[in-house]
Coordinates of C-alpha atoms (C1' of nucleotides) in Angstrom, one line a residue:
Chain K
X1 CA 124.9 97.8 69.3
X2 CA 126.1 101.0 71.0
X3 CA 124.8 104.3 72.2
X4 CA 126.5 107.6 71.8
X5 CA 126.0 110.9 73.7
X6 CA 127.5 114.3 73.4
X7 CA 128.4 114.3 77.1
X8 CA 129.6 111.4 79.3
X9 CA 126.9 109.8 81.4
X10 CA 127.2 107.8 84.6
X11 CA 125.7 104.3 84.5
X12 CA 122.5 104.0 86.6
X13 CA 121.5 101.1 88.8
X14 CA 119.1 100.2 91.5
X15 CA 120.0 98.1 94.5
X16 CA 117.7 96.7 97.2
X17 CA 118.0 95.8 100.8
X18 CA 115.3 93.1 101.4
X19 CA 114.4 92.6 105.0
X20 CA 112.4 89.7 106.5
X21 CA 111.7 88.7 110.0
X22 CA 111.8 85.4 111.8
X23 CA 111.4 84.7 115.5
X24 CA 115.3 84.6 115.5
X25 CA 115.5 88.2 114.4
X26 CA 115.8 90.3 111.2
X27 CA 117.4 88.9 108.1
X28 CA 118.4 90.3 104.7
X29 CA 118.6 88.7 101.3
X30 CA 122.0 88.7 99.6
X31 CA 123.0 87.4 96.2
X32 CA 126.4 85.9 95.4
X33 CA 127.8 87.6 92.4
X34 CA 128.4 85.3 89.4
X35 CA 130.3 87.9 87.4
X36 CA 133.2 90.4 87.9
X37 CA 133.7 92.7 89.6
X38 CA 133.6 91.1 93.0
X39 CA 132.8 87.7 91.5
X40 CA 131.9 85.3 94.3
X41 CA 131.2 88.1 96.8
X42 CA 127.9 88.7 98.4
X43 CA 126.0 91.8 97.4
X44 CA 122.6 93.4 97.5
X45 CA 120.4 92.3 94.6
X46 CA 120.3 95.0 91.9
X47 CA 121.2 95.9 88.4
X48 CA 121.1 98.4 85.6
X49 CA 118.0 100.6 85.0
X50 CA 116.4 100.1 81.7
X51 CA 115.9 103.1 79.4
X52 CA 112.1 102.8 79.5
X53 CA 111.8 101.7 83.1
X54 CA 110.7 103.6 86.2
X55 CA 113.2 103.4 89.0
X56 CA 111.0 101.5 91.3
X57 CA 110.0 99.2 88.5
X58 CA 113.7 98.5 87.9
X59 CA 114.2 97.6 91.5
X60 CA 111.1 95.3 91.4
X61 CA 112.3 93.6 88.2
X62 CA 115.8 92.9 89.6
X63 CA 114.3 91.4 92.7
X64 CA 112.0 89.2 90.6
X65 CA 114.8 88.1 88.4
X66 CA 117.4 87.5 91.0
X67 CA 115.3 86.2 93.9
X68 CA 111.8 85.4 92.6
X69 CA 110.2 87.9 95.0
X70 CA 107.3 90.0 93.9
X71 CA 104.7 92.4 95.2
X72 CA 106.4 93.6 98.3
X73 CA 106.5 96.8 100.2
X74 CA 109.3 98.9 98.6
X75 CA 110.5 102.3 99.4
X76 CA 113.3 104.5 97.9
X77 CA 116.1 104.9 100.4
X78 CA 118.9 107.1 99.1
X79 CA 120.9 107.6 96.0
X80 CA 124.6 106.8 96.3
X81 CA 126.9 108.4 93.7
X82 CA 130.4 108.1 95.1
X83 CA 132.9 108.4 92.3
X84 CA 134.9 105.3 93.2
X85 CA 132.1 103.1 94.3
X86 CA 132.4 100.8 91.3
X87 CA 135.7 99.7 89.7
X88 CA 134.0 99.6 86.3
X89 CA 133.6 103.3 86.2
X90 CA 131.1 105.8 87.4
X91 CA 127.9 104.1 88.5
X92 CA 125.2 105.8 90.5
X93 CA 122.8 103.6 92.3
X94 CA 119.3 104.4 93.6
X95 CA 118.9 102.3 96.7
X96 CA 115.6 100.9 97.9
X97 CA 114.6 98.8 100.8
X98 CA 111.9 96.1 100.8
X99 CA 109.9 94.4 103.6
X100 CA 108.6 91.0 103.0
X101 CA 106.8 88.2 104.8
X102 CA 109.4 85.4 104.4
X103 CA 106.7 82.8 104.6
X104 CA 105.1 84.0 101.4
X105 CA 107.9 83.0 99.2
X106 CA 109.8 79.9 98.2
X107 CA 113.5 79.9 99.1
X108 CA 115.1 82.3 96.6
X109 CA 117.2 81.1 93.7
X110 CA 120.1 82.7 91.9
X111 CA 120.1 83.4 88.1
X112 CA 122.8 84.2 85.6
X113 CA 124.2 87.3 87.3
X114 CA 123.7 85.8 90.7
X115 CA 125.1 82.4 91.4
X116 CA 123.1 82.0 94.6
X117 CA 120.7 83.9 96.8
X118 CA 120.5 83.5 100.5
X119 CA 119.0 84.9 103.7
X120 CA 121.5 86.2 106.3
X121 CA 120.8 87.1 109.9
X122 CA 121.5 90.7 110.4
X123 CA 124.3 89.9 112.9
X124 CA 126.1 87.5 110.5
X125 CA 126.2 89.5 107.3
X126 CA 129.3 88.7 105.3
X127 CA 131.6 91.3 103.7
X128 CA 129.7 93.0 101.0
X129 CA 130.7 94.1 97.5
X130 CA 130.9 97.7 96.5
X131 CA 129.6 100.2 99.1
X132 CA 126.8 97.9 99.9
X133 CA 127.7 97.8 103.6
X134 CA 127.1 101.5 103.8
X135 CA 123.7 101.1 102.0
X136 CA 122.7 98.3 104.4
X137 CA 123.6 100.5 107.4
X138 CA 121.5 103.3 106.0
X139 CA 118.6 101.0 105.4
X140 CA 118.7 99.7 108.9
X141 CA 118.7 103.2 110.3
X142 CA 115.7 104.1 108.1
X143 CA 113.7 101.0 109.1
X144 CA 114.4 101.7 112.7
X145 CA 113.1 105.2 112.4
X146 CA 110.2 104.3 110.3
X147 CA 108.6 101.6 112.3
X148 CA 108.2 104.1 115.1
X149 CA 105.8 106.4 113.2
X150 CA 104.4 104.3 110.4
X151 CA 102.7 100.9 110.3
X152 CA 105.4 99.2 108.2
X153 CA 106.3 96.5 110.6
X154 CA 103.2 94.6 109.6
X155 CA 104.8 94.1 106.2
X156 CA 107.3 91.8 107.8
X157 CA 104.6 89.5 109.3
X158 CA 102.1 87.1 107.8
X159 CA 98.6 88.4 107.4
X160 CA 97.6 86.7 110.6
X161 CA 99.9 87.2 113.5
X162 CA 100.0 87.1 117.3
X163 CA 100.7 90.2 119.4
X164 CA 103.8 88.6 120.8
X165 CA 105.2 88.2 117.3
X166 CA 104.6 91.8 116.6
X167 CA 106.3 92.8 119.8
X168 CA 109.3 90.6 119.1
X169 CA 109.6 92.1 115.7
X170 CA 109.7 95.6 117.2
X171 CA 112.2 94.5 119.7
X172 CA 114.4 93.1 117.0
X173 CA 114.2 96.2 114.8
X174 CA 114.6 98.7 117.6
X175 CA 117.2 96.7 119.5
X176 CA 115.6 97.2 122.9
X177 CA 113.2 95.3 125.1
X178 CA 109.6 96.5 125.3
X179 CA 107.2 96.0 128.2
X180 CA 104.5 93.5 127.3
X181 CA 101.6 95.1 128.9
X182 CA 102.5 98.6 127.7
X183 CA 103.0 97.3 124.2
X184 CA 99.6 95.5 124.1
X185 CA 97.9 98.5 125.6
X186 CA 99.4 100.8 123.0
X187 CA 98.6 98.6 120.0
X188 CA 95.0 97.9 121.2
X189 CA 94.5 101.6 121.9
X190 CA 95.4 102.5 118.3
X191 CA 92.4 100.5 117.2
X192 CA 93.9 99.3 114.0
X193 CA 94.1 95.6 114.7
X194 CA 91.3 93.3 113.7
X195 CA 90.7 90.5 116.2
X196 CA 90.3 87.4 114.0
X197 CA 88.9 85.2 116.8
X198 CA 91.3 82.6 115.8
X199 CA 94.2 81.1 117.6
X200 CA 97.6 80.1 116.5
X201 CA 97.9 76.3 116.1
X202 CA 100.6 73.9 117.2
X203 CA 101.8 75.2 120.5
X204 CA 102.7 73.0 123.4
X205 CA 101.0 75.6 125.7
X206 CA 98.3 78.2 125.6
X207 CA 97.8 79.4 122.0
X208 CA 97.9 83.1 121.1
X209 CA 95.0 85.1 119.5
X210 CA 95.5 86.1 116.0
X211 CA 95.1 89.6 114.6
X212 CA 95.2 91.3 111.2
X213 CA 96.3 94.8 110.5
X214 CA 93.3 96.7 109.3
X215 CA 94.8 99.1 106.7
X216 CA 91.6 100.8 105.7
X217 CA 90.8 101.6 109.3
X218 CA 94.3 102.8 109.8
X219 CA 94.0 105.2 106.8
X220 CA 90.7 106.5 108.1
X221 CA 92.0 107.2 111.5
X222 CA 95.2 108.7 110.2
X223 CA 93.1 111.1 108.1
X224 CA 91.4 112.2 111.3
X225 CA 94.7 113.1 112.9
X226 CA 95.5 109.9 114.9
X227 CA 99.1 109.3 114.8
X228 CA 100.9 106.0 115.0
X229 CA 103.8 106.2 117.4
X230 CA 105.6 103.3 119.1
Chain Q
X1 CA 133.5 115.0 71.2
X2 CA 131.2 112.1 72.0
X3 CA 130.8 109.2 74.4
X4 CA 129.7 105.7 73.5
X5 CA 128.4 103.0 75.6
X6 CA 127.3 99.4 75.1
X7 CA 123.9 100.0 76.7
X8 CA 121.8 103.2 76.7
X9 CA 122.1 105.4 79.7
X10 CA 119.7 107.9 81.2
X11 CA 121.1 111.4 81.6
X12 CA 121.6 112.4 85.3
X13 CA 120.9 115.7 86.8
X14 CA 120.6 117.3 90.2
X15 CA 117.9 119.9 91.1
X16 CA 117.6 121.9 94.2
X17 CA 114.7 123.4 96.2
X18 CA 116.3 126.4 98.0
X19 CA 114.3 127.6 101.0
X20 CA 114.7 130.9 102.8
X21 CA 112.7 132.7 105.5
X22 CA 111.5 136.2 105.9
X23 CA 109.0 137.6 108.4
X24 CA 106.5 137.4 105.5
X25 CA 106.9 133.6 105.3
X26 CA 108.9 131.0 103.4
X27 CA 110.3 131.7 100.0
X28 CA 112.0 129.5 97.4
X29 CA 114.5 130.4 94.7
X30 CA 113.6 129.8 91.1
X31 CA 115.5 130.4 87.9
X32 CA 114.0 131.4 84.6
X33 CA 115.1 129.0 82.0
X34 CA 117.1 130.7 79.1
X35 CA 117.2 127.6 76.9
X36 CA 114.7 125.0 75.6
X37 CA 112.9 123.0 76.7
X38 CA 110.5 125.2 78.8
X39 CA 112.5 128.3 77.7
X40 CA 111.2 131.3 79.7
X41 CA 109.5 129.1 82.3
X42 CA 110.5 129.1 86.0
X43 CA 112.3 126.1 87.3
X44 CA 114.3 124.7 90.2
X45 CA 118.0 125.5 89.8
X46 CA 119.9 122.4 88.7
X47 CA 121.8 120.7 85.9
X48 CA 123.8 117.8 84.6
X49 CA 126.1 115.8 86.9
X50 CA 129.7 115.8 85.9
X51 CA 131.5 112.5 85.4
X52 CA 133.9 113.1 88.2
X53 CA 131.6 114.9 90.5
X54 CA 129.8 113.7 93.6
X55 CA 126.1 114.2 93.5
X56 CA 126.0 116.7 96.4
X57 CA 128.9 118.5 94.8
X58 CA 127.0 118.8 91.6
X59 CA 124.0 120.3 93.4
X60 CA 126.3 122.8 95.1
X61 CA 128.1 123.7 91.9
X62 CA 124.8 124.4 90.1
X63 CA 123.6 126.6 92.9
X64 CA 126.9 128.5 92.8
X65 CA 126.7 129.0 89.1
X66 CA 123.1 129.8 88.7
X67 CA 122.5 131.8 91.9
X68 CA 125.8 132.6 93.6
X69 CA 124.9 130.8 96.7
X70 CA 127.5 128.7 98.6
X71 CA 128.0 126.9 101.8
X72 CA 124.4 126.2 102.7
X73 CA 122.7 123.3 104.5
X74 CA 121.9 120.8 101.8
X75 CA 120.2 117.4 102.0
X76 CA 119.3 114.8 99.5
X77 CA 115.5 114.6 99.1
X78 CA 114.5 112.0 96.6
X79 CA 115.4 110.8 93.1
X80 CA 112.8 111.3 90.4
X81 CA 113.1 109.1 87.4
X82 CA 109.8 109.3 85.6
X83 CA 110.1 108.2 82.0
X84 CA 108.4 111.2 80.6
X85 CA 109.6 113.9 82.9
X86 CA 111.9 115.6 80.4
X87 CA 110.9 116.0 76.7
X88 CA 114.6 115.7 75.7
X89 CA 114.6 112.1 76.7
X90 CA 115.2 110.0 79.7
X91 CA 116.6 112.2 82.5
X92 CA 116.8 111.1 86.1
X93 CA 117.3 113.8 88.7
X94 CA 118.5 113.6 92.2
X95 CA 116.7 116.3 94.1
X96 CA 118.1 118.2 97.0
X97 CA 116.8 120.8 99.3
X98 CA 118.8 123.7 100.8
X99 CA 118.1 126.0 103.7
X100 CA 119.7 129.4 103.7
X101 CA 119.8 132.7 105.6
X102 CA 118.7 135.0 102.9
X103 CA 120.5 137.9 104.5
X104 CA 123.9 136.3 103.9
X105 CA 123.7 136.6 100.2
X106 CA 123.4 139.3 97.5
X107 CA 120.2 139.1 95.4
X108 CA 120.8 136.1 93.1
X109 CA 121.7 136.6 89.4
X110 CA 121.0 134.4 86.4
X111 CA 123.7 133.0 84.1
X112 CA 123.8 131.6 80.6
X113 CA 121.4 128.7 81.3
X114 CA 119.3 130.9 83.6
X115 CA 118.1 134.2 82.4
X116 CA 117.1 135.3 85.8
X117 CA 116.9 134.1 89.3
X118 CA 114.3 135.3 91.9
X119 CA 112.8 134.6 95.2
X120 CA 109.1 133.6 95.3
X121 CA 106.9 133.4 98.3
X122 CA 105.6 129.9 98.8
X123 CA 102.1 131.0 98.2
X124 CA 102.8 132.6 94.9
X125 CA 104.9 130.1 93.1
X126 CA 104.4 130.3 89.3
X127 CA 103.9 127.2 87.1
X128 CA 107.1 125.2 87.1
X129 CA 108.9 123.4 84.3
X130 CA 109.2 119.6 84.1
X131 CA 107.9 117.8 87.3
X132 CA 109.4 120.5 89.5
X133 CA 106.0 121.2 91.2
X134 CA 106.0 117.6 92.4
X135 CA 109.6 118.0 93.7
X136 CA 108.7 121.2 95.5
X137 CA 105.7 119.6 97.1
X138 CA 108.0 116.8 98.3
X139 CA 110.5 119.2 99.7
X140 CA 107.9 121.1 101.7
X141 CA 106.7 117.9 103.2
X142 CA 110.2 116.9 104.1
X143 CA 111.0 120.2 105.6
X144 CA 107.8 120.2 107.6
X145 CA 108.6 116.8 109.1
X146 CA 112.3 117.5 109.7
X147 CA 112.0 120.8 111.7
X148 CA 110.0 118.8 114.3
X149 CA 112.8 116.5 115.2
X150 CA 116.0 118.1 114.0
X151 CA 117.4 121.6 114.6
X152 CA 117.4 122.6 110.9
X153 CA 115.2 125.6 111.4
X154 CA 118.1 127.6 112.6
X155 CA 119.7 127.3 109.1
X156 CA 117.0 129.7 107.8
X157 CA 117.8 132.4 110.4
X158 CA 120.8 134.7 110.8
X159 CA 123.3 133.6 113.4
X160 CA 121.7 136.0 115.9
X161 CA 118.0 135.8 116.2
X162 CA 115.1 136.6 118.5
X163 CA 112.9 133.9 119.9
X164 CA 109.9 135.4 118.2
X165 CA 111.6 135.1 114.9
X166 CA 112.2 131.4 115.5
X167 CA 108.6 131.0 116.5
X168 CA 107.3 132.7 113.4
X169 CA 109.5 130.5 111.3
X170 CA 108.1 127.4 112.9
X171 CA 104.6 128.7 112.4
X172 CA 105.3 129.4 108.8
X173 CA 106.8 126.0 108.2
X174 CA 104.3 124.0 110.1
X175 CA 101.3 126.1 109.0
X176 CA 99.9 126.4 112.5
X177 CA 100.0 128.9 115.3
X178 CA 102.0 128.0 118.4
X179 CA 101.6 129.2 121.9
X180 CA 104.2 131.8 122.8
X181 CA 104.8 130.7 126.4
X182 CA 104.9 127.0 125.6
X183 CA 107.2 127.6 122.7
X184 CA 109.7 129.6 124.7
X185 CA 109.5 127.2 127.6
X186 CA 110.3 124.3 125.2
X187 CA 113.2 126.0 123.5
X188 CA 114.7 127.2 126.8
X189 CA 114.3 123.8 128.3
X190 CA 116.3 122.2 125.5
X191 CA 119.2 124.3 126.6
X192 CA 120.7 124.6 123.2
X193 CA 120.4 128.4 122.8
X194 CA 123.1 130.7 123.8
X195 CA 121.9 134.0 125.3
X196 CA 124.0 136.6 123.6
X197 CA 123.1 139.4 126.1
X198 CA 122.4 141.6 123.1
X199 CA 119.2 143.1 121.9
X200 CA 117.8 143.6 118.5
X201 CA 118.2 147.2 117.2
X202 CA 115.8 149.5 115.5
X203 CA 112.5 148.7 117.0
X204 CA 109.9 151.3 117.8
X205 CA 109.1 149.4 121.0
X206 CA 110.7 147.0 123.4
X207 CA 113.6 145.2 121.7
X208 CA 114.1 141.4 121.8
X209 CA 117.0 139.5 123.3
X210 CA 119.2 137.7 120.8
X211 CA 120.2 134.1 120.9
X212 CA 122.5 131.9 118.9
X213 CA 122.1 128.1 118.3
X214 CA 124.8 126.3 120.2
X215 CA 125.6 123.5 117.8
X216 CA 128.3 121.8 119.9
X217 CA 126.1 121.9 122.9
X218 CA 123.3 120.4 120.9
X219 CA 125.5 117.6 119.6
X220 CA 126.7 116.8 123.2
X221 CA 123.2 116.7 124.5
X222 CA 121.9 114.6 121.5
X223 CA 124.7 112.1 122.3
X224 CA 123.4 111.8 125.8
X225 CA 119.9 110.9 124.6
X226 CA 118.2 114.3 124.6
X227 CA 115.8 114.5 121.7
X228 CA 114.8 117.6 120.0
X229 CA 111.1 117.6 119.4
X230 CA 108.9 120.6 118.6
Chain H
dT1 C1' 100.0 158.0 127.0
dC2 C1' 99.6 155.0 123.5
dA3 C1' 100.9 151.4 120.4
dA4 C1' 103.4 147.3 119.7
dA5 C1' 105.8 143.5 120.7
dA6 C1' 108.6 141.2 124.7
dG7 C1' 108.4 138.5 128.4
dT8 C1' 106.7 135.5 132.2
dG9 C1' 103.8 130.8 135.8
dT10 C1' 100.4 127.9 137.0
dT11 C1' 97.0 124.4 136.5
dT12 C1' 95.1 120.7 134.1
dC13 C1' 95.2 116.8 131.5
dT14 C1' 97.0 113.2 128.9
dG15 C1' 99.9 109.7 127.9
dC16 C1' 104.1 107.1 129.3
dT17 C1' 106.4 104.1 132.6
dA18 C1' 107.0 100.8 135.9
dC19 C1' 105.6 96.7 137.8
dA20 C1' 103.7 91.0 139.2
dC21 C1' 100.5 87.6 139.0
dC22 C1' 97.0 84.2 137.2
dC23 C1' 95.5 81.6 133.0
dA24 C1' 95.3 78.1 129.5
dT25 C1' 97.3 74.3 127.2
dG26 C1' 100.0 70.1 126.0
dC27 C1' 102.9 66.8 127.6
Chain B
dG1 C1' 101.3 68.7 137.9
dC2 C1' 104.6 71.2 135.6
dA3 C1' 106.6 74.0 132.1
dT4 C1' 105.7 77.5 128.8
dG5 C1' 104.2 81.4 126.9
dG6 C1' 99.4 84.2 126.9
dG7 C1' 97.0 87.6 128.9
dT8 C1' 95.6 91.4 132.2
dG9 C1' 95.3 96.7 135.6
dT10 C1' 96.8 100.4 138.4
dA11 C1' 99.4 104.1 140.4
dG12 C1' 102.8 107.6 139.8
dC13 C1' 105.1 110.9 137.0
dA14 C1' 106.6 113.9 133.3
dG15 C1' 105.7 116.5 129.6
dA16 C1' 102.0 119.0 126.7
dA17 C1' 98.3 122.2 126.4
dA18 C1' 95.6 125.9 127.8
dC19 C1' 95.5 130.4 129.4
dA20 C1' 96.2 136.6 130.6
dC21 C1' 98.6 140.0 132.2
dT22 C1' 102.7 143.2 133.0
dT23 C1' 106.9 145.3 131.0
dT24 C1' 109.6 148.0 127.9
dT25 C1' 110.4 151.3 124.5
dG26 C1' 109.9 155.0 120.9
dA27 C1' 107.0 158.1 118.9

DNA sequence: TCAAAAGTGTTTCTGCTACACCCATGC
DNA sequence: GCATGGGTGTAGCAGAAACACTTTTGA
């Protein structure tokens, strides 16, 4: 089967930078390519956009296929269209980034296109195929900017989390230390955290209170002009 | 001539929201389509991406061809890929927005694809072809956010401008009134305006001092951690 | 001398920053 | 009883917001 057009068309793909957080820091999900070009190299999960498929749906489908992940926060990042970015010819890619709670998912598995899929700590990312290093850099920059003015950090945590976990997450994303008292004051002052009156289990010392991000409350307050700023 | 591929490919275009400022408020540039679909309707300037053309270069070329504008501030906005957005079939568009000093250019002219090109005040934009109303909305939102933390507003003014013009511009973009004294204090405090020791001509009353945005000074200060915030 | 816009300081308030100790728990 | 992270308040400071009058110029 083949498809013919009057004018040449670039191929169109989506690629996705998937972030997760652990107490050790931020991680991203990479797949090892099972086919040329860059066979054996690590790359962002992604693939060609179907003809009847929305761009975001394409990104979600690729993630599902290559890594088993579904239902995560996903946001369009930037479209990369450099002429030489793919040796197979002109390929334009719409890049997305995703934020997931790593605990929600089984360890990812590869598929036919992807031999293997693995988490990498952000400070030990291998060489990446194509221009994926540039895309990753762009994604980190965006995430760093966005956590400051939008409540997206919660997407990286389990539903129930301790304030110290949230603070650590922010420190990892922003790359700077934050004052514990000021951080807690700020978060509590925003009035968007629900105190669950539960405590984290299994600690060899005092256990931490657990909170949940109250999204509907956040929305209501945001309407009224409150603005999230960390 | 025709081009054949193993898998179907969406067509790829760029479209551009061109903003300019006048004392009457913000304006955008629209072209009247000379060909189907939506023949006769007003639309954003744009067109198909060439096979050996960077995305941004495509947007610049289309603007040059359809409106005569060159060398303006241009930034990628978002990629719109809705399945039904173009009746001719699947067309994905990478949207950009541009900021220009209207005074630098002759009144725009149409070309073959565009019967006519005209400026429209933002509060009297006609019905737009395709999903261009959505793209416009997105661009306004982006511009509104961006002028607060980056010195892009200057792109809409002539090289030499009065502080009151800058303030009016900000009021138009943000849709709110600003205090004159606080605005001047803030801008002067940033120390990125060069006092030209000139005054605006042709006023039937006291003439205003002219300033120029000192980009290299801005960059130097930005490096050192100063942050532009209005 | 009037009309129109340019230009200028001070006070108040709010929100950010800096900073150190006691508490609860499991071992 | 000790090691470990959890949890708390206050004072000082900087930047934002509110606010009104004088100056300059041309007609």
